[in-house]
Short mmCIF file of N, CA and C in Angstrom, two decimals:
data_model
loop_
_atom_site.label_atom_id
_atom_site.label_comp_id
_atom_site.label_asym_id
_atom_site.label_seq_id
_atom_site.Cartn_x
_atom_site.Cartn_y
_atom_site.Cartn_z
N UNK A 9 0.85 -1.18 0.00
CA UNK A 9 0.00 0.00 0.00
C UNK A 9 0.88 1.24 0.00
N UNK A 10 0.47 2.22 -0.73
CA UNK A 10 1.20 3.48 -0.75
C UNK A 10 0.36 4.57 -0.16
N UNK A 11 0.99 5.69 0.04
CA UNK A 11 0.22 6.84 0.50
C UNK A 11 0.85 8.09 -0.07
N UNK A 12 0.00 9.00 -0.37
CA UNK A 12 0.41 10.27 -0.94
C UNK A 12 -0.51 11.33 -0.39
N UNK A 13 0.00 12.51 -0.18
CA UNK A 13 -0.82 13.56 0.41
C UNK A 13 -0.44 14.91 -0.17
N UNK A 14 -1.42 15.67 -0.58
CA UNK A 14 -1.19 17.03 -1.06
C UNK A 14 -1.40 17.98 0.10
N UNK A 15 -0.44 18.84 0.32
CA UNK A 15 -0.56 19.83 1.38
C UNK A 15 -0.91 21.21 0.84
N UNK A 16 -0.60 21.44 -0.42
CA UNK A 16 -0.90 22.74 -1.01
C UNK A 16 -1.06 22.56 -2.52
N UNK A 17 -2.18 23.00 -3.04
CA UNK A 17 -2.38 22.95 -4.49
C UNK A 17 -1.39 23.90 -5.15
N UNK A 18 -0.86 23.52 -6.27
CA UNK A 18 0.11 24.33 -7.02
C UNK A 18 1.37 24.63 -6.23
N UNK A 19 1.78 23.70 -5.36
CA UNK A 19 2.97 23.90 -4.55
C UNK A 19 4.26 23.62 -5.30
N UNK A 20 4.17 22.86 -6.38
CA UNK A 20 5.34 22.50 -7.18
C UNK A 20 5.01 22.67 -8.66
N UNK A 21 6.05 22.84 -9.49
CA UNK A 21 5.80 22.90 -10.93
C UNK A 21 5.23 21.57 -11.44
N UNK A 22 4.47 21.64 -12.53
CA UNK A 22 3.84 20.43 -13.09
C UNK A 22 4.86 19.35 -13.41
N UNK A 23 6.06 19.75 -13.84
CA UNK A 23 7.10 18.76 -14.19
C UNK A 23 7.50 17.94 -12.97
N UNK A 24 7.60 18.58 -11.81
CA UNK A 24 7.97 17.89 -10.58
C UNK A 24 6.85 16.95 -10.15
N UNK A 25 5.62 17.41 -10.28
CA UNK A 25 4.47 16.57 -9.93
C UNK A 25 4.41 15.36 -10.85
N UNK A 26 4.60 15.59 -12.15
CA UNK A 26 4.56 14.48 -13.10
C UNK A 26 5.68 13.48 -12.81
N UNK A 27 6.85 13.97 -12.42
CA UNK A 27 7.94 13.06 -12.06
C UNK A 27 7.56 12.19 -10.86
N UNK A 28 6.89 12.80 -9.87
CA UNK A 28 6.43 12.02 -8.71
C UNK A 28 5.41 10.97 -9.14
N UNK A 29 4.51 11.33 -10.04
CA UNK A 29 3.53 10.37 -10.55
C UNK A 29 4.23 9.23 -11.28
N UNK A 30 5.17 9.59 -12.13
CA UNK A 30 5.87 8.58 -12.94
C UNK A 30 6.72 7.63 -12.11
N UNK A 31 7.23 8.10 -11.00
CA UNK A 31 8.14 7.27 -10.20
C UNK A 31 7.48 6.62 -8.98
N UNK A 32 6.21 6.89 -8.75
CA UNK A 32 5.51 6.28 -7.61
C UNK A 32 5.40 4.78 -7.85
N UNK A 33 5.95 3.97 -6.95
CA UNK A 33 5.96 2.52 -7.19
C UNK A 33 4.59 1.84 -7.08
N UNK A 34 3.60 2.50 -6.48
CA UNK A 34 2.29 1.86 -6.31
C UNK A 34 1.16 2.67 -6.94
N UNK A 35 1.49 3.64 -7.76
CA UNK A 35 0.49 4.45 -8.47
C UNK A 35 -0.55 5.09 -7.56
N UNK A 36 -0.11 5.66 -6.45
CA UNK A 36 -1.06 6.30 -5.54
C UNK A 36 -1.20 7.80 -5.81
N UNK A 37 -0.46 8.33 -6.78
CA UNK A 37 -0.54 9.75 -7.12
C UNK A 37 -1.15 9.86 -8.51
N UNK A 38 -2.12 10.74 -8.67
CA UNK A 38 -2.71 10.94 -9.99
C UNK A 38 -3.30 12.34 -10.09
N UNK A 39 -3.47 12.79 -11.33
CA UNK A 39 -4.09 14.08 -11.58
C UNK A 39 -5.59 13.97 -11.34
N UNK A 40 -6.17 15.04 -10.82
CA UNK A 40 -7.61 15.09 -10.58
C UNK A 40 -8.16 16.30 -11.32
N UNK A 41 -9.22 16.07 -12.07
CA UNK A 41 -9.88 17.16 -12.77
C UNK A 41 -10.40 18.17 -11.75
N UNK A 42 -10.22 19.45 -12.03
CA UNK A 42 -10.61 20.49 -11.08
C UNK A 42 -12.09 20.41 -10.71
N UNK A 43 -12.93 20.01 -11.66
CA UNK A 43 -14.37 19.94 -11.37
C UNK A 43 -14.70 18.86 -10.35
N UNK A 44 -13.83 17.87 -10.19
CA UNK A 44 -14.05 16.78 -9.23
C UNK A 44 -13.34 17.03 -7.90
N UNK A 45 -12.47 18.02 -7.87
CA UNK A 45 -11.63 18.25 -6.69
C UNK A 45 -12.44 18.57 -5.44
N UNK A 46 -13.44 19.42 -5.54
CA UNK A 46 -14.25 19.80 -4.38
C UNK A 46 -14.93 18.58 -3.76
N UNK A 47 -15.50 17.72 -4.59
CA UNK A 47 -16.14 16.50 -4.08
C UNK A 47 -15.15 15.61 -3.36
N UNK A 48 -13.97 15.45 -3.92
CA UNK A 48 -12.96 14.61 -3.28
C UNK A 48 -12.51 15.20 -1.95
N UNK A 49 -12.36 16.53 -1.91
CA UNK A 49 -11.97 17.18 -0.66
C UNK A 49 -13.06 17.02 0.40
N UNK A 50 -14.32 17.13 -0.01
CA UNK A 50 -15.42 16.94 0.94
C UNK A 50 -15.44 15.51 1.48
N UNK A 51 -15.18 14.53 0.61
CA UNK A 51 -15.20 13.13 1.03
C UNK A 51 -14.11 12.81 2.04
N UNK A 52 -12.97 13.46 1.92
CA UNK A 52 -11.87 13.14 2.83
C UNK A 52 -11.78 14.07 4.03
N UNK A 53 -12.73 14.95 4.18
CA UNK A 53 -12.72 15.93 5.27
C UNK A 53 -12.57 15.28 6.64
N UNK A 54 -13.20 14.15 6.83
CA UNK A 54 -13.17 13.49 8.14
C UNK A 54 -12.26 12.26 8.16
N UNK A 55 -11.44 12.14 7.13
CA UNK A 55 -10.53 11.01 7.04
C UNK A 55 -9.45 11.10 8.12
N UNK A 56 -9.17 9.98 8.76
CA UNK A 56 -8.12 9.93 9.77
C UNK A 56 -6.85 9.43 9.10
N UNK A 57 -5.82 10.24 9.12
CA UNK A 57 -4.56 9.86 8.48
C UNK A 57 -3.48 9.80 9.55
N UNK A 58 -3.07 8.58 9.90
CA UNK A 58 -2.06 8.45 10.95
C UNK A 58 -0.67 8.78 10.43
N UNK A 59 0.19 9.15 11.33
CA UNK A 59 1.59 9.31 10.96
C UNK A 59 2.12 7.92 10.65
N UNK A 60 3.00 7.84 9.70
CA UNK A 60 3.53 6.54 9.28
C UNK A 60 4.14 5.79 10.46
N UNK A 61 3.72 4.56 10.62
CA UNK A 61 4.28 3.71 11.66
C UNK A 61 3.63 3.84 13.02
N UNK A 62 2.69 4.75 13.18
CA UNK A 62 2.02 4.93 14.47
C UNK A 62 0.60 4.39 14.39
N UNK A 63 0.10 3.78 15.45
CA UNK A 63 -1.27 3.25 15.44
C UNK A 63 -2.30 4.38 15.50
N UNK A 64 -3.50 4.07 15.03
CA UNK A 64 -4.61 5.02 15.09
C UNK A 64 -5.38 4.75 16.38
N UNK A 65 -5.66 5.79 17.12
CA UNK A 65 -6.46 5.65 18.34
C UNK A 65 -7.91 5.34 17.95
N UNK A 66 -8.49 4.27 18.48
CA UNK A 66 -9.89 3.93 18.15
C UNK A 66 -10.87 5.06 18.46
N UNK A 67 -10.63 5.82 19.51
CA UNK A 67 -11.55 6.90 19.85
C UNK A 67 -11.52 8.01 18.80
N UNK A 68 -10.38 8.23 18.18
CA UNK A 68 -10.28 9.23 17.12
C UNK A 68 -11.08 8.78 15.90
N UNK A 69 -10.96 7.53 15.55
CA UNK A 69 -11.71 6.99 14.41
C UNK A 69 -13.21 7.08 14.68
N UNK A 70 -13.64 6.72 15.86
CA UNK A 70 -15.06 6.77 16.21
C UNK A 70 -15.59 8.21 16.13
N UNK A 71 -14.81 9.16 16.61
CA UNK A 71 -15.23 10.56 16.57
C UNK A 71 -15.35 11.05 15.13
N UNK A 72 -14.41 10.67 14.28
CA UNK A 72 -14.45 11.09 12.88
C UNK A 72 -15.64 10.47 12.16
N UNK A 73 -15.96 9.22 12.46
CA UNK A 73 -17.12 8.57 11.85
C UNK A 73 -18.40 9.29 12.26
N UNK A 74 -18.49 9.65 13.53
CA UNK A 74 -19.67 10.37 14.03
C UNK A 74 -19.79 11.73 13.35
N UNK A 75 -18.68 12.46 13.22
CA UNK A 75 -18.69 13.76 12.54
C UNK A 75 -19.17 13.61 11.10
N UNK A 76 -18.68 12.59 10.42
CA UNK A 76 -19.04 12.38 9.03
C UNK A 76 -20.53 12.08 8.89
N UNK A 77 -21.07 11.25 9.77
CA UNK A 77 -22.50 10.93 9.72
C UNK A 77 -23.35 12.18 9.95
N UNK A 78 -22.96 13.00 10.91
CA UNK A 78 -23.70 14.24 11.17
C UNK A 78 -23.63 15.18 9.97
N UNK A 79 -22.48 15.27 9.34
CA UNK A 79 -22.34 16.13 8.17
C UNK A 79 -23.22 15.64 7.02
N UNK A 80 -23.29 14.33 6.82
CA UNK A 80 -24.16 13.78 5.77
C UNK A 80 -25.62 14.11 6.04
N UNK A 81 -26.04 14.00 7.31
CA UNK A 81 -27.43 14.32 7.66
C UNK A 81 -27.73 15.78 7.36
N UNK A 82 -26.78 16.66 7.69
CA UNK A 82 -26.97 18.09 7.43
C UNK A 82 -27.09 18.36 5.93
N UNK A 83 -26.26 17.69 5.13
CA UNK A 83 -26.31 17.88 3.68
C UNK A 83 -27.63 17.39 3.10
N UNK A 84 -28.17 16.29 3.63
CA UNK A 84 -29.43 15.74 3.13
C UNK A 84 -30.60 16.67 3.44
N UNK A 85 -30.52 17.42 4.53
CA UNK A 85 -31.60 18.32 4.92
C UNK A 85 -31.67 19.55 4.02
N UNK A 86 -30.58 19.85 3.33
CA UNK A 86 -30.55 21.05 2.47
C UNK A 86 -31.38 20.90 1.25
#
C-alpha cells in the first residue's frame, strides 16, 4: 500500500508533480480534474490519516465517523 498527500495545491511545478507520478511505485498519485476536486476534498474531510508507523487511536476513528454521519445528515436536509 502506498500513501500520498497534497498539502498545497500548485505547490510545485507540473514537471515535478509528473515526475512524482511517474516514479511512484504503487500508483497512488494521480491528476484530478478540477471539477471533481471539491467533491474529493469533501469526502476526505473526516478522514483519519495516521503518521507513518504509528497506530490510530480507536476513539479518534469513532469521533471522525460520528462527525461524518452528522455532516451527511446536514447535507441531506438542504
